[in-house]
Amino acid sequence: MSPPPPAPNGPLLTLSGVSKSYNGDTPAVADVSLSIERGSFVSLVGPSGCGKSTLLRLIAGLLQPSHGTLDWEDGERPNDLGFVFQDATLLPWASAFDNVYLPLKLKGLSRDDADRRVKDALARVGLADASDKLPRELSGGMRMRVSIARALVTEPPVLLMDEPFAALDEFTREKLDDDLLTLWRDLGWTVIFVTHSVYESVYLSERILVMSSGSHGSGGPGQIADDVRIDAPYPRGLPFRQSSAYFDHCKGVSTALRDGDA
Ligand SMILES: Nc1ncnc2c1ncn2[C@@H]1O[C@H](COP(=O)(O)OP(=O)(O)O)[C@@H](O)[C@H]1O
Ligand SMILES: [Mg+2]
C-alpha cells in the first residue's frame, strides 16, 4: 500500500509545554501546548493580563520561553514575520509611502526598487491616494491601514496581530475586519490575531484559543482554557454577523471565557 499523501495543511508551528516568567515571578503564561495549522486564521481571546501579548511575542521570537519549546515546520522561525500592534507605531515625520518602505529599506532596497511593492501594498489596503500623507493627516483607521501595509510589504507567510483594531470605532473596525479577511484569503497567510473581543474573534476566525488567568480568578498564569472551532464558511460578511449561528458561537466563546476564569 502506498503511504498516505501528506496533509495539505500540516502544523506550521507547535508549542510544547511553553511557560514564560518575567523576572522569575509567577509565570505570565504556563504550560501552553498547541499547534497552528499553516494558512489558518486563529485568534487568542482572553481578559486583559492573561498573557495574550506574551504568547504572541514568544511566537514572534521577541521573547524566549522560560520552559518548553516552539517548533516550526521548516525547523526555524520564518525570517519575515509580520507584526501589527494596537498602536500603528508609524514614524510621525515620514509619509505613508516612507513608513511602508521602511522594512524594505532595512533590507537594503533602494526607494526606486521598492516603489512598485510599496505602492501595491498601499493599494491593497485602499490607500493608493494617500501615499504622500503624513500620519497626522490620516484618520485612526487609515493609520492602521498603513501599519498593515507595512507588515505585508515584505510578503510575510505569517502575520501576528496584537489587538490591532482595539482603538478604532466599531464601524471602522468592522470594515478593517472584512479587509483583513480578504487579504488573508488572497495572500494565503497564517494569521494569529489577539483580541479581547469575543465578537471580533468569532467573526474573523476559523479557530479561537480561549485564554484564562488560570483557575480561581485572575492573577494566575495564563493558560489555554478552550479551543473552539468556528465552522462558518467565508466570505462571512453582514449575513454572518447577523445570523443566529454567529450569536450561538459568541455565546459559546463567552461561556468558555467565564468557565476558564471561574
Ligand atoms: N515586560 C514585562 N515585565 C514584567 N511583567 C510583564 C511584562 N509584560 C507583561 N507582564 C505581565 O505578564 C502578564 C501577562 O501580560 P500580557 O501578556 O501583556 O497580557 P495580555 O496581553 O493578555 O493583556 C501580566 O501579569 C503582566 O503584568
Ligand atoms: Mg496585550
PDB file of C-alpha atoms in Angstrom, residues 63-175:
ATOM      1  CA  LEU A  63      10.723  36.771  23.906  1.00  0.00           C
ATOM      2  CA  GLN A  64      12.329  33.444  24.771  1.00  0.00           C
ATOM      3  CA  PRO A  65      10.352  30.823  26.719  1.00  0.00           C
ATOM      4  CA  SER A  66      11.444  30.033  30.285  1.00  0.00           C
ATOM      5  CA  HIS A  67      10.405  26.420  29.698  1.00  0.00           C
ATOM      6  CA  GLY A  68       9.167  24.397  26.758  1.00  0.00           C
ATOM      7  CA  THR A  69       9.790  24.572  23.038  1.00  0.00           C
ATOM      8  CA  LEU A  70       8.442  26.182  19.877  1.00  0.00           C
ATOM      9  CA  ASP A  71       8.960  24.039  16.799  1.00  0.00           C
ATOM     10  CA  TRP A  72       8.461  25.470  13.329  1.00  0.00           C
ATOM     11  CA  GLU A  73       7.579  23.325  10.347  1.00  0.00           C
ATOM     12  CA  ASP A  74      10.768  24.236   8.499  1.00  0.00           C
ATOM     13  CA  GLY A  75      12.987  23.829  11.529  1.00  0.00           C
ATOM     14  CA  GLU A  76      13.286  27.527  12.190  1.00  0.00           C
ATOM     15  CA  ARG A  77      11.141  30.589  12.567  1.00  0.00           C
ATOM     16  CA  PRO A  78      10.434  32.272   9.203  1.00  0.00           C
ATOM     17  CA  ASN A  79      12.537  35.420   8.777  1.00  0.00           C
ATOM     18  CA  ASP A  80       9.704  37.600   7.674  1.00  0.00           C
ATOM     19  CA  LEU A  81       7.060  37.510  10.344  1.00  0.00           C
ATOM     20  CA  GLY A  82       4.672  40.427  10.019  1.00  0.00           C
ATOM     21  CA  PHE A  83       3.749  42.037  13.332  1.00  0.00           C
ATOM     22  CA  VAL A  84       0.980  44.600  13.769  1.00  0.00           C
ATOM     23  CA  PHE A  85       0.465  46.272  17.153  1.00  0.00           C
ATOM     24  CA  GLN A  86      -2.501  48.102  18.627  1.00  0.00           C
ATOM     25  CA  ASP A  87      -0.805  51.440  18.038  1.00  0.00           C
ATOM     26  CA  ALA A  88       0.011  51.945  14.403  1.00  0.00           C
ATOM     27  CA  THR A  89       3.574  52.920  15.555  1.00  0.00           C
ATOM     28  CA  LEU A  90       4.288  54.950  12.425  1.00  0.00           C
ATOM     29  CA  LEU A  91       7.197  57.346  12.073  1.00  0.00           C
ATOM     30  CA  PRO A  92       5.421  60.705  12.540  1.00  0.00           C
ATOM     31  CA  TRP A  93       7.710  62.646  10.228  1.00  0.00           C
ATOM     32  CA  ALA A  94       7.549  60.145   7.359  1.00  0.00           C
ATOM     33  CA  SER A  95       4.863  59.855   4.676  1.00  0.00           C
ATOM     34  CA  ALA A  96       2.640  56.794   4.334  1.00  0.00           C
ATOM     35  CA  PHE A  97       4.899  55.711   1.477  1.00  0.00           C
ATOM     36  CA  ASP A  98       8.064  56.035   3.561  1.00  0.00           C
ATOM     37  CA  ASN A  99       6.535  54.233   6.515  1.00  0.00           C
ATOM     38  CA  VAL A 100       5.651  51.277   4.298  1.00  0.00           C
ATOM     39  CA  TYR A 101       9.032  51.477   2.552  1.00  0.00           C
ATOM     40  CA  LEU A 102      10.892  51.172   5.873  1.00  0.00           C
ATOM     41  CA  PRO A 103      11.095  47.340   6.130  1.00  0.00           C
ATOM     42  CA  LEU A 104      12.336  47.132   2.532  1.00  0.00           C
ATOM     43  CA  LYS A 105      14.838  49.910   3.202  1.00  0.00           C
ATOM     44  CA  LEU A 106      16.117  47.911   6.169  1.00  0.00           C
ATOM     45  CA  LYS A 107      16.619  45.004   3.743  1.00  0.00           C
ATOM     46  CA  GLY A 108      18.757  47.263   1.566  1.00  0.00           C
ATOM     47  CA  LEU A 109      16.301  48.033  -1.261  1.00  0.00           C
ATOM     48  CA  SER A 110      16.545  51.465  -2.880  1.00  0.00           C
ATOM     49  CA  ARG A 111      13.468  53.656  -2.960  1.00  0.00           C
ATOM     50  CA  ASP A 112      13.170  53.107  -6.731  1.00  0.00           C
ATOM     51  CA  ASP A 113      13.452  49.337  -6.473  1.00  0.00           C
ATOM     52  CA  ALA A 114      10.874  49.276  -3.676  1.00  0.00           C
ATOM     53  CA  ASP A 115       8.485  51.694  -5.389  1.00  0.00           C
ATOM     54  CA  ARG A 116       6.186  49.122  -7.031  1.00  0.00           C
ATOM     55  CA  ARG A 117       5.914  46.927  -3.948  1.00  0.00           C
ATOM     56  CA  VAL A 118       5.198  49.859  -1.623  1.00  0.00           C
ATOM     57  CA  LYS A 119       2.507  51.176  -3.962  1.00  0.00           C
ATOM     58  CA  ASP A 120       0.966  47.718  -4.306  1.00  0.00           C
ATOM     59  CA  ALA A 121       0.857  47.317  -0.526  1.00  0.00           C
ATOM     60  CA  LEU A 122      -0.790  50.737  -0.104  1.00  0.00           C
ATOM     61  CA  ALA A 123      -3.304  49.901  -2.844  1.00  0.00           C
ATOM     62  CA  ARG A 124      -4.151  46.610  -1.146  1.00  0.00           C
ATOM     63  CA  VAL A 125      -5.230  48.449   1.981  1.00  0.00           C
ATOM     64  CA  GLY A 126      -7.144  51.085  -0.010  1.00  0.00           C
ATOM     65  CA  LEU A 127      -4.613  53.892   0.396  1.00  0.00           C
ATOM     66  CA  ALA A 128      -3.312  54.298  -3.145  1.00  0.00           C
ATOM     67  CA  ASP A 129      -4.098  58.013  -2.991  1.00  0.00           C
ATOM     68  CA  ALA A 130      -2.676  58.684   0.447  1.00  0.00           C
ATOM     69  CA  SER A 131       0.915  57.787  -0.266  1.00  0.00           C
ATOM     70  CA  ASP A 132       2.279  61.310   0.373  1.00  0.00           C
ATOM     71  CA  LYS A 133       0.283  61.974   3.526  1.00  0.00           C
ATOM     72  CA  LEU A 134       1.883  62.209   6.953  1.00  0.00           C
ATOM     73  CA  PRO A 135       0.420  60.100   9.787  1.00  0.00           C
ATOM     74  CA  ARG A 136      -1.124  63.192  11.450  1.00  0.00           C
ATOM     75  CA  GLU A 137      -3.064  63.858   8.226  1.00  0.00           C
ATOM     76  CA  LEU A 138      -4.660  60.379   8.356  1.00  0.00           C
ATOM     77  CA  SER A 139      -7.570  59.062  10.434  1.00  0.00           C
ATOM     78  CA  GLY A 140      -7.009  56.320  13.009  1.00  0.00           C
ATOM     79  CA  GLY A 141      -8.344  53.706  10.602  1.00  0.00           C
ATOM     80  CA  MET A 142      -6.078  54.932   7.807  1.00  0.00           C
ATOM     81  CA  ARG A 143      -3.051  54.891  10.103  1.00  0.00           C
ATOM     82  CA  MET A 144      -3.858  51.284  10.970  1.00  0.00           C
ATOM     83  CA  ARG A 145      -4.105  50.514   7.241  1.00  0.00           C
ATOM     84  CA  VAL A 146      -0.616  51.975   6.750  1.00  0.00           C
ATOM     85  CA  SER A 147       0.602  49.764   9.562  1.00  0.00           C
ATOM     86  CA  ILE A 148      -0.937  46.708   7.872  1.00  0.00           C
ATOM     87  CA  ALA A 149       0.584  47.713   4.529  1.00  0.00           C
ATOM     88  CA  ARG A 150       3.966  47.973   6.251  1.00  0.00           C
ATOM     89  CA  ALA A 151       3.525  44.461   7.648  1.00  0.00           C
ATOM     90  CA  LEU A 152       2.501  42.958   4.307  1.00  0.00           C
ATOM     91  CA  VAL A 153       5.033  44.711   2.054  1.00  0.00           C
ATOM     92  CA  THR A 154       7.634  42.028   2.792  1.00  0.00           C
ATOM     93  CA  GLU A 155       5.044  39.351   1.921  1.00  0.00           C
ATOM     94  CA  PRO A 156       5.326  37.553   5.255  1.00  0.00           C
ATOM     95  CA  PRO A 157       3.981  33.995   5.451  1.00  0.00           C
ATOM     96  CA  VAL A 158       2.743  34.661   8.961  1.00  0.00           C
ATOM     97  CA  LEU A 159       1.016  37.737  10.300  1.00  0.00           C
ATOM     98  CA  LEU A 160       0.883  38.293  14.056  1.00  0.00           C
ATOM     99  CA  MET A 161      -1.593  40.946  15.181  1.00  0.00           C
ATOM    100  CA  ASP A 162      -1.914  42.229  18.743  1.00  0.00           C
ATOM    101  CA  GLU A 163      -5.307  43.898  19.252  1.00  0.00           C
ATOM    102  CA  PRO A 164      -4.746  45.843  16.030  1.00  0.00           C
ATOM    103  CA  PHE A 165      -8.213  47.400  15.807  1.00  0.00           C
ATOM    104  CA  ALA A 166      -8.973  47.848  19.502  1.00  0.00           C
ATOM    105  CA  ALA A 167      -8.593  51.637  19.435  1.00  0.00           C
ATOM    106  CA  LEU A 168     -10.870  52.140  16.422  1.00  0.00           C
ATOM    107  CA  ASP A 169     -14.580  52.925  16.309  1.00  0.00           C
ATOM    108  CA  GLU A 170     -16.867  49.987  15.638  1.00  0.00           C
ATOM    109  CA  PHE A 171     -17.676  50.908  12.055  1.00  0.00           C
ATOM    110  CA  THR A 172     -14.025  51.262  11.046  1.00  0.00           C
ATOM    111  CA  ARG A 173     -13.181  48.108  12.917  1.00  0.00           C
ATOM    112  CA  GLU A 174     -15.778  46.048  11.079  1.00  0.00           C
ATOM    113  CA  LYS A 175     -14.533  47.407   7.770  1.00  0.00           C
TER     114      LYS A 175
END
